[in-house]
Short mmCIF file of C-alpha atoms in Angstrom, two decimals:
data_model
loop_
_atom_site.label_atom_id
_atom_site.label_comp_id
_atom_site.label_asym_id
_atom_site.label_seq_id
_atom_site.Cartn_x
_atom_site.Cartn_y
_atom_site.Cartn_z
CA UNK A 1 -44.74 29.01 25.66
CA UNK A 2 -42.80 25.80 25.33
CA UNK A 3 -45.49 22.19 25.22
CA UNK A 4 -44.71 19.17 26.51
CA UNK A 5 -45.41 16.72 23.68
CA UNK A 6 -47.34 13.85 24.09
CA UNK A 7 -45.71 10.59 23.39
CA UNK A 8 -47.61 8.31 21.31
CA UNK A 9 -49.56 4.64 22.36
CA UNK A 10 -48.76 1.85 19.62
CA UNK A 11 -52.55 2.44 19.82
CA UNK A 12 -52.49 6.14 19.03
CA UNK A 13 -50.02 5.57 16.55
CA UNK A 14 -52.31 2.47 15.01
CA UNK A 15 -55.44 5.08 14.97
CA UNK A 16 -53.83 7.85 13.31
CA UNK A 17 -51.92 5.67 10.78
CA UNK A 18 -55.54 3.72 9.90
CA UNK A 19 -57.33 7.06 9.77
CA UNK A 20 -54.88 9.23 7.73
CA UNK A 21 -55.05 6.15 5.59
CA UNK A 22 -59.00 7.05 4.87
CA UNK A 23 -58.27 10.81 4.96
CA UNK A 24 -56.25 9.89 2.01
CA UNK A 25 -58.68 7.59 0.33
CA UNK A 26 -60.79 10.10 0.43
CA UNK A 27 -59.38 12.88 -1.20
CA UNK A 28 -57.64 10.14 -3.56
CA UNK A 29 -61.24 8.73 -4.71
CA UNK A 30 -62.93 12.41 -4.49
CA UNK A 31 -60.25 13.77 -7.59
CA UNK A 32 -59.45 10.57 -9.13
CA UNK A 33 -61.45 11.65 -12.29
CA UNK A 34 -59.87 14.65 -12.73
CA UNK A 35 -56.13 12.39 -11.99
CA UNK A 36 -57.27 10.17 -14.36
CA UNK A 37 -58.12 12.53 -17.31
CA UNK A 38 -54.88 14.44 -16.18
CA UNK A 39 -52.90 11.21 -17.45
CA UNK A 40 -55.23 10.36 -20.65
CA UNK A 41 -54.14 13.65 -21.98
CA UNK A 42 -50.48 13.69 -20.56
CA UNK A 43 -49.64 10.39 -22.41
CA UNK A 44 -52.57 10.81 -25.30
CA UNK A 45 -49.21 10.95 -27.59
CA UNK A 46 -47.79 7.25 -26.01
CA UNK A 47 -51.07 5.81 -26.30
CA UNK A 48 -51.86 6.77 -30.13
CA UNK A 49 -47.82 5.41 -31.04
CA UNK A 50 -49.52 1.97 -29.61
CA UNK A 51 -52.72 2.19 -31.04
CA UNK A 52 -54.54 2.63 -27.94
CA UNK A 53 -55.91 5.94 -28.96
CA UNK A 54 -57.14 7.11 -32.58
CA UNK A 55 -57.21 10.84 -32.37
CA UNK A 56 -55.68 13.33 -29.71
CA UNK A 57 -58.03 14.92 -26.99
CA UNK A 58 -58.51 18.34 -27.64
CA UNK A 59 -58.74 19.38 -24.15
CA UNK A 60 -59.95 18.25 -20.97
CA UNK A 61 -63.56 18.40 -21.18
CA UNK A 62 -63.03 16.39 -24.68
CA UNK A 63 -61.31 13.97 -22.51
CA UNK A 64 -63.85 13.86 -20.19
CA UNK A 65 -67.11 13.58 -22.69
CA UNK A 66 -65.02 10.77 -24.49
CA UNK A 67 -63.87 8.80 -21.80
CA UNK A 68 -67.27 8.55 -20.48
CA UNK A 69 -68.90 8.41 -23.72
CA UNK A 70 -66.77 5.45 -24.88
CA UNK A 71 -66.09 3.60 -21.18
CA UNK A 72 -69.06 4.98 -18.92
CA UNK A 73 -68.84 6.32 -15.64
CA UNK A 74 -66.91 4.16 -13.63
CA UNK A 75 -63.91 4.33 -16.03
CA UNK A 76 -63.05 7.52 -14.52
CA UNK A 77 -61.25 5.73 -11.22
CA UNK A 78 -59.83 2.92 -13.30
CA UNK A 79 -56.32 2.91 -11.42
CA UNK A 80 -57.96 4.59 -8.33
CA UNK A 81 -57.27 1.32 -6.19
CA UNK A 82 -53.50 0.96 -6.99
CA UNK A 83 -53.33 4.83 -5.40
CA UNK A 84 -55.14 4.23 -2.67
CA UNK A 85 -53.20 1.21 -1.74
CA UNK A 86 -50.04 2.78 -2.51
CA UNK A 87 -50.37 5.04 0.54
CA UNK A 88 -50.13 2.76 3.68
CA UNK A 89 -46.31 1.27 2.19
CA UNK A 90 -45.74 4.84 1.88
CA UNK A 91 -46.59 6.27 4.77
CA UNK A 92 -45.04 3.19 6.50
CA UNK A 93 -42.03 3.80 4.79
CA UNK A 94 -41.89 7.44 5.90
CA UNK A 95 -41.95 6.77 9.11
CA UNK A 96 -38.88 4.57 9.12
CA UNK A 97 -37.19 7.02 6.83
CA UNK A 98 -37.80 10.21 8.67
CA UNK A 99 -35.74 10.42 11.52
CA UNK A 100 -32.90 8.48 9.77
CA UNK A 101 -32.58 11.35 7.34
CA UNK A 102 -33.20 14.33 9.84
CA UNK A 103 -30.86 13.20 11.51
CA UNK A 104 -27.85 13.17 8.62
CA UNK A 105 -29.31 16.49 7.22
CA UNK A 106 -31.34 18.22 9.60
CA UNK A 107 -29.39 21.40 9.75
CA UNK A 108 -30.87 24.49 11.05
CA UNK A 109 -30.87 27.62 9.54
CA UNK A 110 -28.87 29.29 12.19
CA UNK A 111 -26.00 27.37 10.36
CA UNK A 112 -26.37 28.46 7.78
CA UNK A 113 -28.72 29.46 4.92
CA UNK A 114 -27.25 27.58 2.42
CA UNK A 115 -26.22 24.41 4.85
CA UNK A 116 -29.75 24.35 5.76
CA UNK A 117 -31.44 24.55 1.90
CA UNK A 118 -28.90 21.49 0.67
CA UNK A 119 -29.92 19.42 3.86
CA UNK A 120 -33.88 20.41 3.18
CA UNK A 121 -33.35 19.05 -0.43
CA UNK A 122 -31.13 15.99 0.26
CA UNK A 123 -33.17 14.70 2.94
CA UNK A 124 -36.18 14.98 0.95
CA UNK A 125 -34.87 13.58 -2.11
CA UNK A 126 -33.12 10.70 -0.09
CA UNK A 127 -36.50 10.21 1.63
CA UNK A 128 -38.34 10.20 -1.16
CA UNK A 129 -36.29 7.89 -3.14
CA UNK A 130 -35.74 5.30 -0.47
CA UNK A 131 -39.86 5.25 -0.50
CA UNK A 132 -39.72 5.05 -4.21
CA UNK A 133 -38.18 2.22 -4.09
CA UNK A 134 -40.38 0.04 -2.50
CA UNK A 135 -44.09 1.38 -3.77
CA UNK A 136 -42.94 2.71 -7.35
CA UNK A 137 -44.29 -0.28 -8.86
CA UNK A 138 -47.69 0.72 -7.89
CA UNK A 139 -47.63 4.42 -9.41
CA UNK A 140 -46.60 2.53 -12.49
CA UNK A 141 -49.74 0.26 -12.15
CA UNK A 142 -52.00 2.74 -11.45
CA UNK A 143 -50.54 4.39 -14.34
CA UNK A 144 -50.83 2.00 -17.10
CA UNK A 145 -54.57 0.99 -15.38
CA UNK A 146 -55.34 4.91 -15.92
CA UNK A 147 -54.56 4.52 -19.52
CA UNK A 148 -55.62 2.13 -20.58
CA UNK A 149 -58.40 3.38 -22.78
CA UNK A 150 -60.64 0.83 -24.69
CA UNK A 151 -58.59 0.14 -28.12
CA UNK A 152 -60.47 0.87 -31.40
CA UNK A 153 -57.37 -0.82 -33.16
CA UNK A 154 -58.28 -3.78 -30.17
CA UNK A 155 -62.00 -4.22 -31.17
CA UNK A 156 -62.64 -1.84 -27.80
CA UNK A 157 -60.64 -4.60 -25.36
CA UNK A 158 -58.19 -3.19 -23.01
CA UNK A 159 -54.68 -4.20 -22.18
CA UNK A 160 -54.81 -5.03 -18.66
CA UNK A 161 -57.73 -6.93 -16.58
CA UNK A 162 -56.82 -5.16 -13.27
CA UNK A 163 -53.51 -4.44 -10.81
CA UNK A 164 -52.56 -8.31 -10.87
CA UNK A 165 -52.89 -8.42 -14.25
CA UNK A 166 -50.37 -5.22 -15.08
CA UNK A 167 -47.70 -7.26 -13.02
CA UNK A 168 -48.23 -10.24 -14.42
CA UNK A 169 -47.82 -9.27 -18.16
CA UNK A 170 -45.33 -6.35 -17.41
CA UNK A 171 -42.74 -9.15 -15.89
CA UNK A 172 -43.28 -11.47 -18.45
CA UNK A 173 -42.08 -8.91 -21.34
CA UNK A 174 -40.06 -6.66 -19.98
CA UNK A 175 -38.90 -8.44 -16.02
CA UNK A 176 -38.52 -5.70 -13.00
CA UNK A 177 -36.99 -3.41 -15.43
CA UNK A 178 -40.18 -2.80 -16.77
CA UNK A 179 -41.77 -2.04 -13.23
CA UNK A 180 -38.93 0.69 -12.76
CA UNK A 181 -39.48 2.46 -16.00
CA UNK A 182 -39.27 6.53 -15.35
CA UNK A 183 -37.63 5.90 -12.02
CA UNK A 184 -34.59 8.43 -12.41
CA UNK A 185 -36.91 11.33 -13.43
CA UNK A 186 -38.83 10.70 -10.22
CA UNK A 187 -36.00 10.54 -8.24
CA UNK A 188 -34.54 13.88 -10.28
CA UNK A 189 -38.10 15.38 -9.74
CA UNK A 190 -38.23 15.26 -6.02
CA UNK A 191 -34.77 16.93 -5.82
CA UNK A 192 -36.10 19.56 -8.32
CA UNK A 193 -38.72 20.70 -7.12
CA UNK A 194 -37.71 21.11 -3.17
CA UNK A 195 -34.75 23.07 -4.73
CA UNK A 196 -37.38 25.42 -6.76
CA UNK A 197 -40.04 25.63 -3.72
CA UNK A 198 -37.57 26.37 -1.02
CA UNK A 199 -35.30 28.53 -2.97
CA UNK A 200 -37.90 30.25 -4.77
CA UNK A 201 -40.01 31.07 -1.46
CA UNK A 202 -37.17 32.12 0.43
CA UNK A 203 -36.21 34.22 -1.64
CA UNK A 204 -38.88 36.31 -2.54
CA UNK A 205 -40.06 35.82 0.76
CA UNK A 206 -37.73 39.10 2.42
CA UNK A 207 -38.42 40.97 -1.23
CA UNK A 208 -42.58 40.73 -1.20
CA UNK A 209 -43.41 40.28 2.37
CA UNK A 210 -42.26 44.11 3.74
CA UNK A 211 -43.97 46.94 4.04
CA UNK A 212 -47.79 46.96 4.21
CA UNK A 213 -47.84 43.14 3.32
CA UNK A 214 -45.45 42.42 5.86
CA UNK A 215 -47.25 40.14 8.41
CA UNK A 216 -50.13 39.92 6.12
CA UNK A 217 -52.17 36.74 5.70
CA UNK A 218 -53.55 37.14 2.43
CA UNK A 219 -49.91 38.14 0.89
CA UNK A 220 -48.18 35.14 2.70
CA UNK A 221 -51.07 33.01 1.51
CA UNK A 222 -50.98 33.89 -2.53
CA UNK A 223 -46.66 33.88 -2.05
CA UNK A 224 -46.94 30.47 -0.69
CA UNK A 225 -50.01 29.47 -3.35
CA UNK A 226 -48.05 31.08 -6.31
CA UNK A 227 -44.24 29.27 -5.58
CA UNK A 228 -46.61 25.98 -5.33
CA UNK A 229 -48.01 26.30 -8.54
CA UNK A 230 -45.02 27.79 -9.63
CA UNK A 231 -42.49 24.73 -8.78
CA UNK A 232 -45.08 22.25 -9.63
CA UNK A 233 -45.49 23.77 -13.30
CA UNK A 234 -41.49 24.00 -13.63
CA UNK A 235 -40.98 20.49 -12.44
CA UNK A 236 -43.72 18.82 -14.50
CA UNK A 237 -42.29 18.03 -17.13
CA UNK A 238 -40.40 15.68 -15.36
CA UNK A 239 -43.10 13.79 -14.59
CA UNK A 240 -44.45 13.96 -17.74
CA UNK A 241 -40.82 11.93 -18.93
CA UNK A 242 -41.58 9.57 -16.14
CA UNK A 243 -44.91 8.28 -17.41
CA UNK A 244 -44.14 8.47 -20.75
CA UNK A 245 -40.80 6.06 -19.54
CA UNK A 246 -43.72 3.71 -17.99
CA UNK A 247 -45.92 4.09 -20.79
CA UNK A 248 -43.24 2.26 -23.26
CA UNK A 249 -42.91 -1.12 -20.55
CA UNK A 250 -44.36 -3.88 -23.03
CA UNK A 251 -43.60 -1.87 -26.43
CA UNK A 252 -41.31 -2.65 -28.44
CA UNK A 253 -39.36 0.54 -28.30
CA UNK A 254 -38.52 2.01 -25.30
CA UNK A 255 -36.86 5.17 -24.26
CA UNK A 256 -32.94 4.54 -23.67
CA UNK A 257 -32.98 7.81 -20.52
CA UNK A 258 -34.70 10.05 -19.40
CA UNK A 259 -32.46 12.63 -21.70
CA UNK A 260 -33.51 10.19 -24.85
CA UNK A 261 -37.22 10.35 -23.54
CA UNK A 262 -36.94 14.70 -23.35
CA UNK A 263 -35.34 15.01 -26.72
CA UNK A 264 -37.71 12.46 -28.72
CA UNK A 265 -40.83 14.29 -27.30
CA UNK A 266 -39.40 17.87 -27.96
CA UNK A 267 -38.08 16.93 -31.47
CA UNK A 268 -41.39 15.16 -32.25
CA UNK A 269 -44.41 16.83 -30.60
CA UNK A 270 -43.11 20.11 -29.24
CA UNK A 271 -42.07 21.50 -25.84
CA UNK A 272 -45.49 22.25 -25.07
CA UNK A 273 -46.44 18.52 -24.94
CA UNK A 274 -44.34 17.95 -21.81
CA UNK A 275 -46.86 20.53 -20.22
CA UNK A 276 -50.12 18.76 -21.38
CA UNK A 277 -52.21 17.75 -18.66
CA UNK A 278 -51.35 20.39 -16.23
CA UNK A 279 -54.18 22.69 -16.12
CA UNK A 280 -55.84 19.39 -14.86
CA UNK A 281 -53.23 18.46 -12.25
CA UNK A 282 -53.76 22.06 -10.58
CA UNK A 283 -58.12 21.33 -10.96
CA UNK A 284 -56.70 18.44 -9.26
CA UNK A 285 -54.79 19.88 -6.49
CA UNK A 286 -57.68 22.09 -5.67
CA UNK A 287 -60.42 19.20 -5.19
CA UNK A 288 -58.14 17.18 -3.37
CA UNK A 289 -57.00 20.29 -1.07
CA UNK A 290 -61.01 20.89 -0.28
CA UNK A 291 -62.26 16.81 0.07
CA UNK A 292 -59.37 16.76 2.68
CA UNK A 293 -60.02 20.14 4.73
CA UNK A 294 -63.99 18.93 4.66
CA UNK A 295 -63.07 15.11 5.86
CA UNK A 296 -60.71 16.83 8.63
CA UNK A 297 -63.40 18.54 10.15
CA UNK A 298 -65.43 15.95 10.06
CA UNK A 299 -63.32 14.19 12.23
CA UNK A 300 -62.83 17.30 14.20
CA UNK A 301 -66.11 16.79 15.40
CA UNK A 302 -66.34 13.15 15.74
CA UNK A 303 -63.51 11.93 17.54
CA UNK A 304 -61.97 15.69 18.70
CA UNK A 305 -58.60 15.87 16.78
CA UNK A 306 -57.79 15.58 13.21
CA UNK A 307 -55.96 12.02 12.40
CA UNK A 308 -53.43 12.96 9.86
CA UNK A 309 -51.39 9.55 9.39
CA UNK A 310 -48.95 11.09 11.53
CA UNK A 311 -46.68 14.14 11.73
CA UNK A 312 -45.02 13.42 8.45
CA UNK A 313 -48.60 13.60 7.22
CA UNK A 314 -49.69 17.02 7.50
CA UNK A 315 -52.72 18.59 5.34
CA UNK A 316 -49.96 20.38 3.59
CA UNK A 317 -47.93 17.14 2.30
CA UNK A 318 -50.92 15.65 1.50
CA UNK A 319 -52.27 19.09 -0.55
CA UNK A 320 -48.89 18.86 -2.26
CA UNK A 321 -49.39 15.01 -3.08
CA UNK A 322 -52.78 15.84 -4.51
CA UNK A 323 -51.58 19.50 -6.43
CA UNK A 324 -48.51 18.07 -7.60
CA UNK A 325 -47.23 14.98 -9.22
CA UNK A 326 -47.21 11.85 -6.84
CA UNK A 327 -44.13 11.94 -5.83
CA UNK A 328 -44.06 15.21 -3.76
CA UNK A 329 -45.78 13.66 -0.73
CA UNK A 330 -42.23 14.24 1.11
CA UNK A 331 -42.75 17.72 1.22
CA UNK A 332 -44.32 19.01 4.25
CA UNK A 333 -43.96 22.63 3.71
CA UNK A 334 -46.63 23.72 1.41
CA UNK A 335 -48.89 26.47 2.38
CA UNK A 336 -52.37 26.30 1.21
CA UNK A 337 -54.30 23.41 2.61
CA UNK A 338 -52.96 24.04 5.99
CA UNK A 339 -54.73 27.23 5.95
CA UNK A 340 -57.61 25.79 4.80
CA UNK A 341 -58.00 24.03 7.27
CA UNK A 342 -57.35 26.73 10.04
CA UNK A 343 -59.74 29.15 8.26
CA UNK A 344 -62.40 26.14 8.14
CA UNK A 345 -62.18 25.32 11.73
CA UNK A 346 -62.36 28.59 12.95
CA UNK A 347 -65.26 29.48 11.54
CA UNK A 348 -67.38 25.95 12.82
CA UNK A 349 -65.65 27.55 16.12
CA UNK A 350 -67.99 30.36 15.68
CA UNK A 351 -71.23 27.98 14.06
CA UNK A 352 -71.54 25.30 16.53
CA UNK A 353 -71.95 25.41 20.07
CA UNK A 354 -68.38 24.95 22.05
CA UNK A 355 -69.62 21.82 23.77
CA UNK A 356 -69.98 20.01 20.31
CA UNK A 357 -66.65 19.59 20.22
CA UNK A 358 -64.42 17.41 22.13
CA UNK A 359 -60.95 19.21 22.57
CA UNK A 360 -57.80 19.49 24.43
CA UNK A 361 -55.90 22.31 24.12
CA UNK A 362 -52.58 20.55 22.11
CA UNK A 363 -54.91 19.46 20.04
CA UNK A 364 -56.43 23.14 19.23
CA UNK A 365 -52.42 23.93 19.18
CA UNK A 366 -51.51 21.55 16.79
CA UNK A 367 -54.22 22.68 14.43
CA UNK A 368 -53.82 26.63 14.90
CA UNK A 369 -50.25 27.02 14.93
CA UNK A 370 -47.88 23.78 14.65
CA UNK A 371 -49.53 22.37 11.62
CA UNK A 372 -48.45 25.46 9.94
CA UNK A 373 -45.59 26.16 7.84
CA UNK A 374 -42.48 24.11 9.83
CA UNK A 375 -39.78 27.08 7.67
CA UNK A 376 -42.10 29.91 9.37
CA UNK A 377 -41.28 31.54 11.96
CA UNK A 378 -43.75 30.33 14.85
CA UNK A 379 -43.87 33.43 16.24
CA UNK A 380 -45.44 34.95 13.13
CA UNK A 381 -47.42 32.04 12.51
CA UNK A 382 -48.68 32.70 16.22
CA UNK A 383 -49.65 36.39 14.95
CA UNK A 384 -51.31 35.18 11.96
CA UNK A 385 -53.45 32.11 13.67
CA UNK A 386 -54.67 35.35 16.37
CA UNK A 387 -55.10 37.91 13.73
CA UNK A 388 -57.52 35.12 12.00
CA UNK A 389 -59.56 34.27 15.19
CA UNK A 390 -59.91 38.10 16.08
CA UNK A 391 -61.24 38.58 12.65
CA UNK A 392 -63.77 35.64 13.35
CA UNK A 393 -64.91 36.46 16.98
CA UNK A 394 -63.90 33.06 18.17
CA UNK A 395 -61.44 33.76 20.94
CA UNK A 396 -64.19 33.81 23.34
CA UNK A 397 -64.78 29.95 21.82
CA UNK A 398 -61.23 28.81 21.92
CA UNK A 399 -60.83 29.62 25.73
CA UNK A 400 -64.30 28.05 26.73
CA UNK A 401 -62.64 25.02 24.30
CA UNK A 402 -59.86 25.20 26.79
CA UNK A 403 -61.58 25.71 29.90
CA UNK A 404 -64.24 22.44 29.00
CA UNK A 405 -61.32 20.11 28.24
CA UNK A 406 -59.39 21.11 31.45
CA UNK A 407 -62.96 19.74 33.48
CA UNK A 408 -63.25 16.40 31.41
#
């Protein structure tokens, strides 16, 4: 049954821009100490090269028990502001970008399979560069502010007094350039890893979905998990280049490309050292995932509909900005916080009284269905959202839900 869709107030749009904004500080602040250890061992080889660091870390908890041995507590969301800033530009940004893009590459995939997957990946890559642009210099702060680990070789003093500081002395020795430093891989990354998570879930999508796991939501939920993960672990060693590109901004040396940067590391410290920090970045991806389904419902309650920062702010881009490296916040059509969130809601349908809640029925809509995969069919993500609240016993819930709004 076709909606009429609400058009949005400069006030609506004000409200859900401000509150997506602390949706995301939230979940930013909740995992930056896992983000942060995630970079002290991706770039613990950059960092000993400049003296920063005397031995390697010989896994994440060493990481952790050092870092807060050696900097105290705090130190864990040193760079935490510069990511939390970096989202209202961003999400500003998206919102001029969007329909600019869909509209030069938002083919259908009644077109045409393959029509559809280049516009899905050029649009997001265009998108996400165009936003790169303007707020890369603050994932390059927040960077450099992450690790920047008290010096032994520096009598314990750090490089940089705080996010003025980094662009102060980074123009001074190395001019933009040196705010710019990794760019291409970013840029290369985006591209990559929409052309892995489309082409990857599509595909396997008609293979593993038939059968007795056709229509099931378990199976669609571990396909969707596993090409996440999958893409995210394929692609990351592009953004390992990328930092390690930022990382040399002030050195000396620096890496001549991003081809220089991948053949220096390999040659030097091994393949596996474009990986390191990964198991971390999925730790990551979880907390973030959780922090953000918990703060939604939260909301859910308080003011009756989740503000996401907008519809190119879905729990699922911002799972995928949290899971994977930084720069996937343009994709929109990961699976698993999404159903997080459904699952969550559902069952506080069937824990607290109906008239707790606040509701109109779009807004139950939006939550149970069009928040949902946008490259799923909605008819089977119709099935799925119904199977789910059968399961629960909260039908009876949703239609009071309905009937109470329709009387406000």
């Amino acid at each position: 049954m076709a909606e009429t869709k609400k058009v949005k107030t400069p006030k609506d749009f004000a409200i859900d821009f401000m509150m997506g904004g602390v949706s995301a500080a939230v979940a930013k602040t909740s995992a930056a100490p896992i983000e942060r250890i995630k970079l002290l061992v991706q770039n613990q080889d950059e960092m000993i090269k400049q003296g920063r660091l005397a031995t390697p870390y010989k896994g994440i908890a060493d990481c952790f028990g050092r870092t807060y041995r050696d900097e105290g507590l705090l130190s864990l969301w040193r760079g935490n502001t510069a990511n939390v800033i970096r989202y209202f530009p961003t999400q500003a940004l998206n919102f001029a970008f969007k329909d600019y893009f869909k509209s030069l590459f938002g083919f259908k995939k009644s077109e045409g399979y393959w029509r559809w997957f280049a516009g899905n990946v050029a649009s997001g890559g265009a998108a996400g560069a165009s936003s790169l642009l303007f707020v890369y210099s603050l994932d390059y702060a927040r960077t450099r502010l992450a690790n920047d680990a008290k010096s032994a070789k520096g009598g314990g003093a750090r490089q940089f007094n705080g996010l003025v500081d980094v662009y102060k002395k980074t123009l001074a020795s190395d001019g933009i350039a040196g705010l710019y430093r990794g760019f291409v891989p970013s840029v290369v990354g985006i591209i990559v890893y929409r052309g892995l998570y489309f082409g990857v879930y599509d595909s396997l999508k008609p293979v593993v979905l038939v059968g007795a796991l056709e229509g099931s939501f378990l199976a669609s939920f571990a396909l969707g998990w596993g090409v996440t993960i999958g893409a995210g672990l394929a692609s990351y060693p592009l953004d390992t280049i990328r930092r390690r590109m930022m990382m040399t901004s002030g050195s000396t040396t620096h890496y001549k490309s991003m081809f220089d940067a991948a053949s220096q590391i390999v040659a030097k410290e091994g393949t596996k050292s474009l990986f390191k920090g990964a198991g971390a970045n999925i730790l990551r991806g979880v907390a973030g995932a959780g922090v953000l389904s918990l703060y939604d419902k939260l909301q859910q309650v308080m003011f009756g509909k989740v503000y996401s920062g907008g519809e190119s702010c879905s729990p699922a881009s911002l799972f995928a900005f949290y899971s994977l490296p930084s720069y996937r916040i343009w994709l929109s059509d990961c699976v698993t916080a999404d159903i997080i969130s459904c699952i969550s809601f559902l069952v506080l349908l069937r824990i607290v009284p109906a008239r707790s809640y606040i509701l109109d029925p779009s807004a139950i809509r939006y939550l149970l269905v069009w928040s949902l995969i946008p490259s799923w069919d909605i008819a089977f993500v119709s099935s799925v959202v119904d199977k789910i609240i059968v399961a629960l016993g909260a039908k009876y819930r949703l239609e009071r839900l309905q009937q109470d709004s329709c009387s406000l």
